[in-house]
Amino acid sequence: MKATVRRILFSLILVAFVFGILDLTFSFIPQPSWSKVVYDRKGKVLNVFLSADDKWRMACMPESVDRLLLETLIRKEDRFFYYHPGFNPMAIVRAAFNNVIKGQRTSGASTITMQVVRLLEPRSRNIGSKFIEVFRAIQLELHYSKNEILGFISPSPPMAVILKG
């Protein structure tokens, strides 16, 4: 029994060490491409431009979004958002089982954090990409709060222009 516990502890420490090395080697600093927003001096939005990657992406924090909308999003997309480390192992097993049984992709297993990763680093949809998304999602969860993840927060603020006059 003691040998089994030691092996498990050693394995966990080894996994944590390897993950730490990979995290340092392949650091992930999200830098979403923000839309340029033009305001007048009273704070009224005059114009918004597409981001560099042709998306409408305005920065906002979850506190500024209607609470019911936010709760609905989380309940629909990832009801365990506040409880998982970036990926949901049970959802991955369920999706893999369903997809194998039915012979086609019928169910996904992406968490909100994994979807943020996919938006920030688009790549083809395959099993290798899913492993990268899981790794990046864990990195996001380790370095950013749940609110920052929901708000697509990056170290650089969105571009805004305030007009005087």
Backbone as JSON, one array per atom type, in Angstrom:
{
  "sequence": "MKATVRRILFSLILVAFVFGILDLTFSFIPQPSWSKVVYDRKGKVLNVFLSADDKWRMACMPESVDRLLLETLIRKEDRFFYYHPGFNPMAIVRAAFNNVIKGQRTSGASTITMQVVRLLEPRSRNIGSKFIEVFRAIQLELHYSKNEILGFISPSPPMAVILKG",
  "N": [[0.82, -1.19, 0.0], [1.89, 1.28, 0.87], [3.88, 1.58, -1.05], [2.39, 1.94, -3.36], [1.11, 4.38, -2.86], [3.37, 5.99, -2.72], [4.28, 5.75, -5.37], [2.15, 6.96, -6.74], [2.27, 9.59, -5.68], [4.88, 10.28, -6.54], [4.45, 10.16, -9.31], [2.56, 12.23, -9.64], [4.09, 14.44, -8.83], [6.1, 14.33, -10.77], [4.57, 14.78, -13.11], [3.66, 17.4, -12.55], [6.12, 18.73, -12.49], [7.07, 18.34, -15.14], [4.98, 19.61, -16.53], [5.38, 22.22, -15.55], [7.9, 22.84, -16.68], [7.24, 22.69, -19.41], [5.32, 24.74, -19.44], [6.9, 26.98, -18.91], [8.6, 26.86, -21.12], [6.89, 26.96, -23.36], [5.31, 29.4, -23.08], [2.17, 31.09, -22.65], [0.71, 33.89, -23.57], [-2.09, 35.5, -23.8], [-3.15, 37.46, -26.5], [-5.48, 38.99, -27.67], [-6.91, 40.26, -30.68], [-8.09, 43.34, -30.64], [-11.05, 45.23, -31.39], [-11.09, 48.5, -32.76], [-12.36, 51.19, -31.0], [-14.21, 54.12, -31.19], [-14.86, 56.91, -29.27], [-16.93, 59.67, -28.14], [-16.32, 62.72, -26.29], [-17.99, 62.45, -24.12], [-18.17, 59.82, -23.67], [-19.77, 58.34, -25.32], [-20.22, 55.88, -27.79], [-18.96, 56.31, -30.98], [-18.05, 55.04, -33.28], [-17.11, 51.77, -34.39], [-14.55, 49.56, -35.31], [-13.6, 46.69, -37.22], [-11.53, 44.12, -35.81], [-8.01, 43.32, -36.22], [-8.06, 40.71, -37.13], [-10.44, 40.59, -38.44], [-12.81, 40.51, -36.8], [-15.56, 41.32, -34.63], [-14.64, 42.5, -31.79], [-14.88, 43.62, -28.78], [-13.53, 44.82, -25.8], [-14.58, 43.77, -22.63], [-15.58, 43.44, -19.25], [-16.81, 40.75, -17.26], [-18.44, 41.82, -15.24], [-19.7, 43.94, -16.43], [-21.55, 42.85, -18.07], [-24.87, 41.71, -18.49], [-26.06, 39.87, -15.78], [-27.8, 37.63, -15.98], [-27.5, 36.92, -18.66], [-24.8, 36.15, -18.66], [-24.87, 33.99, -16.82], [-26.55, 32.28, -18.26], [-25.0, 31.76, -20.53], [-22.8, 30.4, -19.35], [-24.15, 28.21, -18.18], [-25.16, 26.95, -20.47], [-22.91, 26.5, -22.15], [-20.78, 25.56, -20.51], [-21.21, 24.27, -17.78], [-19.68, 23.55, -15.59], [-17.71, 25.42, -15.38], [-16.61, 27.06, -13.31], [-15.41, 25.17, -11.73], [-13.55, 23.42, -12.89], [-10.16, 22.68, -14.09], [-9.67, 23.98, -16.52], [-10.13, 22.12, -18.43], [-12.54, 19.52, -18.91], [-12.5, 16.47, -17.72], [-14.48, 14.43, -17.59], [-16.33, 15.23, -19.54], [-14.75, 14.97, -21.8], [-14.31, 12.19, -21.88], [-17.0, 11.34, -22.16], [-17.68, 12.55, -24.64], [-15.8, 11.33, -26.37], [-16.57, 8.63, -26.12], [-19.27, 8.73, -27.1], [-18.77, 9.67, -29.71], [-17.21, 7.61, -30.79], [-18.95, 5.41, -30.62], [-21.05, 6.25, -32.31], [-19.69, 6.71, -34.64], [-19.06, 9.14, -35.74], [-18.44, 12.68, -35.25], [-20.39, 13.74, -32.73], [-20.66, 15.04, -30.42], [-19.13, 17.56, -28.5], [-16.37, 18.45, -26.34], [-15.34, 20.73, -25.39], [-14.43, 23.21, -23.08], [-15.34, 26.48, -21.81], [-12.94, 27.81, -21.42], [-11.24, 26.37, -23.12], [-12.44, 27.05, -25.53], [-11.85, 29.76, -25.61], [-9.08, 29.58, -25.93], [-9.03, 28.41, -28.5], [-10.13, 30.5, -29.99], [-8.15, 32.44, -29.65], [-5.88, 31.21, -30.64], [-6.27, 30.02, -33.44], [-6.61, 26.86, -35.04], [-6.47, 23.83, -37.0], [-9.18, 21.46, -36.66], [-8.6, 18.76, -34.91], [-7.43, 15.74, -33.28], [-4.85, 16.19, -32.29], [-4.79, 18.98, -32.1], [-6.69, 19.27, -30.13], [-5.36, 18.26, -27.87], [-3.4, 20.24, -27.6], [-5.07, 22.43, -27.08], [-6.12, 21.66, -24.58], [-3.77, 21.71, -23.02], [-3.06, 24.46, -23.29], [-5.37, 25.58, -22.16], [-5.16, 24.78, -19.5], [-2.89, 26.25, -18.87], [-3.93, 28.88, -19.15], [-5.82, 28.85, -17.06], [-4.12, 28.6, -14.88], [-2.74, 31.01, -14.87], [-4.52, 33.13, -15.1], [-7.54, 34.67, -13.86], [-10.91, 33.38, -13.49], [-12.75, 35.36, -14.25], [-11.11, 36.99, -15.84], [-10.58, 35.24, -17.92], [-13.17, 34.91, -18.94], [-13.54, 37.49, -19.87], [-11.75, 37.71, -21.93], [-9.26, 38.81, -21.3], [-6.22, 40.49, -21.79], [-2.69, 41.3, -21.48], [-2.34, 43.75, -22.78], [-4.26, 46.71, -23.21], [-7.45, 47.27, -24.9], [-7.63, 49.02, -28.03], [-8.56, 52.39, -28.09], [-10.11, 55.39, -29.06], [-10.53, 58.68, -28.08], [-12.46, 61.33, -28.88], [-12.17, 64.83, -28.88], [-14.14, 67.8, -28.53]],
  "CA": [[0.0, 0.0, 0.0], [2.77, 2.45, 0.93], [4.58, 1.69, -2.33], [1.43, 2.48, -4.32], [0.95, 5.79, -2.53], [4.62, 6.64, -3.15], [4.27, 5.81, -6.84], [1.17, 7.98, -7.14], [2.86, 10.89, -5.35], [5.99, 10.51, -7.45], [3.88, 10.43, -10.63], [1.97, 13.58, -9.61], [5.2, 15.41, -8.78], [6.73, 14.3, -12.08], [3.67, 15.46, -14.06], [3.7, 18.82, -12.23], [7.42, 19.23, -12.91], [7.09, 18.37, -16.61], [4.08, 20.68, -16.95], [6.05, 23.48, -15.25], [8.93, 23.05, -17.7], [6.53, 23.0, -20.66], [4.69, 26.05, -19.28], [7.95, 27.99, -19.09], [9.13, 26.76, -22.48], [5.85, 27.35, -24.31], [4.4, 30.27, -22.36], [0.97, 31.51, -23.37], [0.25, 35.21, -23.18], [-3.15, 35.82, -24.75], [-3.15, 38.8, -27.06], [-6.55, 39.07, -28.66], [-6.93, 41.41, -31.57], [-9.26, 44.11, -30.24], [-11.63, 46.2, -32.31], [-10.84, 49.89, -32.39], [-13.62, 51.84, -30.63], [-14.09, 55.58, -31.17], [-15.82, 57.51, -28.35], [-16.88, 61.12, -28.03], [-15.79, 63.11, -24.97], [-18.93, 62.05, -23.07], [-18.12, 58.37, -23.55], [-20.69, 57.7, -26.26], [-19.53, 55.21, -28.89], [-19.24, 56.9, -32.29], [-17.78, 54.07, -34.34], [-16.32, 50.59, -34.02], [-13.93, 48.96, -36.48], [-13.22, 45.29, -37.06], [-10.18, 43.87, -35.31], [-7.05, 42.94, -37.27], [-8.44, 39.41, -37.67], [-11.8, 40.75, -38.99], [-13.83, 40.13, -35.83], [-16.07, 42.36, -33.74], [-14.16, 42.06, -30.48], [-14.73, 44.75, -27.87], [-13.18, 44.36, -24.46], [-15.53, 44.03, -21.54], [-15.43, 42.55, -18.11], [-18.08, 40.09, -16.95], [-19.27, 42.67, -14.39], [-20.46, 44.88, -17.26], [-22.51, 42.07, -18.86], [-26.05, 41.32, -17.73], [-25.79, 38.64, -15.01], [-28.6, 36.54, -16.52], [-26.84, 36.5, -19.91], [-23.58, 35.45, -18.29], [-25.26, 32.71, -16.24], [-27.08, 31.46, -19.34], [-23.84, 31.34, -21.33], [-22.05, 29.4, -18.6], [-24.97, 27.01, -18.04], [-25.31, 26.3, -21.78], [-21.62, 26.12, -22.74], [-19.8, 24.91, -19.63], [-21.8, 24.45, -16.44], [-18.67, 23.32, -14.56], [-16.66, 26.41, -15.65], [-15.95, 27.54, -12.09], [-14.92, 24.05, -10.95], [-12.54, 22.6, -13.56], [-8.86, 23.33, -14.3], [-9.5, 24.38, -17.91], [-10.71, 21.05, -19.24], [-13.45, 18.69, -18.13], [-12.18, 15.08, -18.09], [-15.7, 13.64, -17.79], [-16.89, 15.63, -20.83], [-13.89, 14.4, -22.83], [-14.63, 10.76, -21.94], [-18.36, 11.22, -22.71], [-17.65, 12.89, -26.07], [-15.05, 10.28, -27.07], [-17.43, 7.44, -26.15], [-20.37, 8.98, -28.03], [-18.26, 9.8, -31.07], [-16.78, 6.29, -31.24], [-20.15, 4.58, -30.78], [-21.83, 6.71, -33.47], [-18.84, 6.74, -35.81], [-18.86, 10.51, -36.22], [-18.44, 13.65, -34.15], [-21.75, 14.11, -32.36], [-20.62, 15.79, -29.18], [-17.84, 18.15, -28.21], [-16.0, 18.45, -24.92], [-14.61, 21.97, -25.11], [-14.89, 24.11, -22.02], [-15.23, 27.89, -22.22], [-11.51, 28.13, -21.47], [-10.71, 25.78, -24.36], [-12.96, 27.85, -26.63], [-11.04, 30.99, -25.63], [-7.81, 29.19, -26.55], [-9.27, 28.21, -29.93], [-10.32, 31.83, -30.59], [-6.88, 33.17, -29.63], [-4.91, 30.47, -31.46], [-7.02, 29.12, -34.33], [-5.89, 25.77, -35.69], [-7.4, 22.83, -37.55], [-9.88, 20.69, -35.63], [-8.22, 17.35, -34.9], [-7.09, 15.27, -31.94], [-3.62, 16.87, -31.86], [-5.18, 20.33, -31.69], [-7.42, 19.15, -28.86], [-4.35, 18.14, -26.81], [-2.81, 21.58, -27.43], [-6.09, 23.25, -26.42], [-6.16, 21.27, -23.17], [-2.55, 22.24, -22.4], [-3.19, 25.92, -23.22], [-6.45, 25.9, -21.22], [-4.59, 24.66, -18.15], [-2.03, 27.42, -18.69], [-4.79, 30.04, -18.9], [-6.41, 28.72, -15.73], [-3.07, 28.82, -13.87], [-2.2, 32.38, -14.89], [-5.59, 34.13, -15.17], [-8.75, 34.36, -13.1], [-12.07, 33.0, -14.31], [-13.29, 36.59, -14.84], [-10.22, 37.41, -16.92], [-10.81, 34.31, -19.03], [-14.45, 35.28, -19.53], [-13.42, 38.79, -20.52], [-10.66, 37.67, -22.91], [-8.32, 39.82, -20.86], [-4.82, 40.32, -22.17], [-1.87, 42.32, -20.84], [-2.46, 45.05, -23.42], [-5.65, 47.14, -23.26], [-7.98, 47.47, -26.24], [-7.37, 50.34, -28.6], [-9.71, 53.27, -28.07], [-9.82, 56.78, -29.42], [-11.53, 59.58, -27.52], [-12.45, 62.58, -29.64], [-12.55, 66.04, -28.15], [-14.83, 68.72, -29.45]],
  "C": [[0.86, 1.26, 0.0], [3.49, 2.66, -0.39], [3.66, 2.3, -3.39], [1.24, 3.98, -4.1], [2.2, 6.56, -2.97], [4.68, 6.79, -4.66], [3.32, 6.89, -7.34], [1.72, 9.37, -6.86], [4.01, 11.24, -6.28], [5.47, 10.87, -8.85], [3.28, 11.84, -10.69], [3.05, 14.66, -9.61], [5.89, 15.48, -10.14], [5.88, 15.03, -13.12], [3.7, 16.97, -13.83], [5.02, 19.44, -12.7], [7.5, 19.36, -14.43], [6.18, 19.48, -17.12], [4.72, 22.04, -16.7], [7.12, 23.82, -16.28], [8.27, 23.42, -19.03], [5.87, 24.38, -20.6], [5.71, 27.16, -19.47], [8.47, 28.02, -20.53], [8.15, 27.29, -23.52], [4.84, 28.26, -23.63], [3.29, 30.79, -23.27], [0.51, 32.84, -22.81], [-0.82, 35.62, -24.19], [-3.09, 37.26, -25.21], [-4.23, 38.88, -28.13], [-6.43, 40.33, -29.49], [-8.21, 42.18, -31.29], [-9.77, 44.99, -31.38], [-11.28, 47.59, -31.82], [-12.21, 50.54, -32.16], [-13.36, 53.33, -30.53], [-15.22, 56.13, -30.31], [-15.82, 59.03, -28.5], [-16.45, 61.46, -26.61], [-16.72, 62.74, -23.82], [-18.98, 60.54, -22.89], [-19.07, 57.62, -24.45], [-19.88, 57.1, -27.41], [-19.95, 55.85, -30.21], [-19.06, 55.89, -33.42], [-16.95, 52.92, -33.77], [-15.8, 49.97, -35.31], [-13.6, 47.5, -36.19], [-11.8, 45.19, -36.53], [-9.28, 43.46, -36.48], [-7.38, 41.59, -37.89], [-9.92, 39.39, -38.13], [-12.9, 40.22, -38.09], [-14.33, 41.39, -35.12], [-15.69, 41.92, -32.34], [-13.89, 43.28, -29.61], [-14.47, 44.2, -26.47], [-14.29, 44.7, -23.49], [-15.23, 43.05, -20.44], [-16.79, 41.93, -17.8], [-19.01, 40.95, -16.09], [-20.14, 43.62, -15.21], [-21.5, 44.17, -18.15], [-23.66, 41.68, -17.95], [-25.82, 39.96, -17.08], [-26.54, 37.43, -15.57], [-27.98, 36.01, -17.82], [-25.59, 35.68, -19.61], [-23.89, 34.06, -17.71], [-25.79, 31.75, -17.29], [-25.95, 30.91, -20.2], [-23.08, 30.22, -20.62], [-22.85, 28.1, -18.47], [-25.07, 26.24, -19.35], [-23.98, 25.74, -22.29], [-20.73, 25.29, -21.82], [-20.25, 25.08, -18.19], [-20.8, 24.2, -15.31], [-17.5, 24.31, -14.68], [-15.89, 26.81, -14.39], [-15.29, 26.42, -11.29], [-13.81, 23.24, -11.61], [-11.25, 23.39, -13.8], [-8.61, 23.75, -15.75], [-10.04, 23.35, -18.88], [-11.58, 20.21, -18.32], [-13.22, 17.23, -18.53], [-13.43, 14.23, -18.37], [-16.34, 13.96, -19.14], [-16.07, 15.03, -21.97], [-14.18, 12.9, -22.99], [-16.0, 10.55, -22.58], [-18.36, 11.48, -24.21], [-16.92, 11.81, -26.87], [-15.91, 9.02, -27.21], [-18.55, 7.61, -27.17], [-19.9, 9.02, -29.48], [-17.8, 8.46, -31.64], [-17.99, 5.41, -31.52], [-20.92, 4.96, -32.06], [-21.0, 6.83, -34.74], [-18.63, 8.11, -36.42], [-18.89, 11.46, -35.02], [-19.87, 14.1, -33.88], [-21.77, 15.0, -31.13], [-19.21, 16.33, -28.97], [-17.57, 18.09, -26.72], [-15.28, 19.73, -24.53], [-15.26, 22.76, -24.0], [-14.81, 25.53, -22.56], [-13.76, 28.27, -22.35], [-10.88, 27.57, -22.74], [-11.21, 26.55, -25.58], [-12.21, 29.18, -26.75], [-9.7, 30.7, -26.29], [-7.97, 29.08, -28.07], [-9.48, 29.55, -30.65], [-9.0, 32.6, -30.68], [-5.82, 32.53, -30.51], [-5.66, 29.51, -32.38], [-6.11, 28.06, -34.96], [-6.92, 24.77, -36.19], [-7.99, 22.0, -36.42], [-9.51, 19.22, -35.77], [-7.76, 16.99, -33.49], [-5.82, 15.94, -31.4], [-3.91, 18.29, -31.38], [-5.9, 20.32, -30.36], [-6.44, 19.03, -27.69], [-3.69, 19.49, -26.53], [-3.79, 22.5, -26.71], [-6.18, 22.93, -24.93], [-4.95, 21.85, -22.43], [-2.65, 23.75, -22.22], [-4.28, 26.34, -22.23], [-5.95, 25.8, -19.78], [-3.69, 25.85, -17.87], [-2.87, 28.67, -18.38], [-5.34, 30.01, -17.48], [-5.37, 28.97, -14.63], [-2.67, 30.28, -13.76], [-3.26, 33.48, -14.88], [-6.79, 33.69, -14.35], [-9.88, 33.96, -14.05], [-12.68, 34.23, -14.97], [-12.43, 37.08, -15.99], [-10.41, 36.52, -18.14], [-12.12, 34.65, -19.72], [-14.36, 36.58, -20.31], [-12.36, 38.84, -21.61], [-9.59, 38.7, -22.56], [-6.92, 39.46, -21.32], [-4.02, 41.42, -21.5], [-2.0, 43.69, -21.49], [-3.93, 45.45, -23.53], [-6.14, 47.28, -24.69], [-7.69, 48.88, -26.73], [-8.67, 51.16, -28.54], [-9.26, 54.68, -28.4], [-10.92, 57.63, -28.81], [-11.39, 60.9, -28.25], [-12.87, 63.73, -28.75], [-13.32, 66.93, -29.11], [-16.23, 68.94, -29.15]]
}
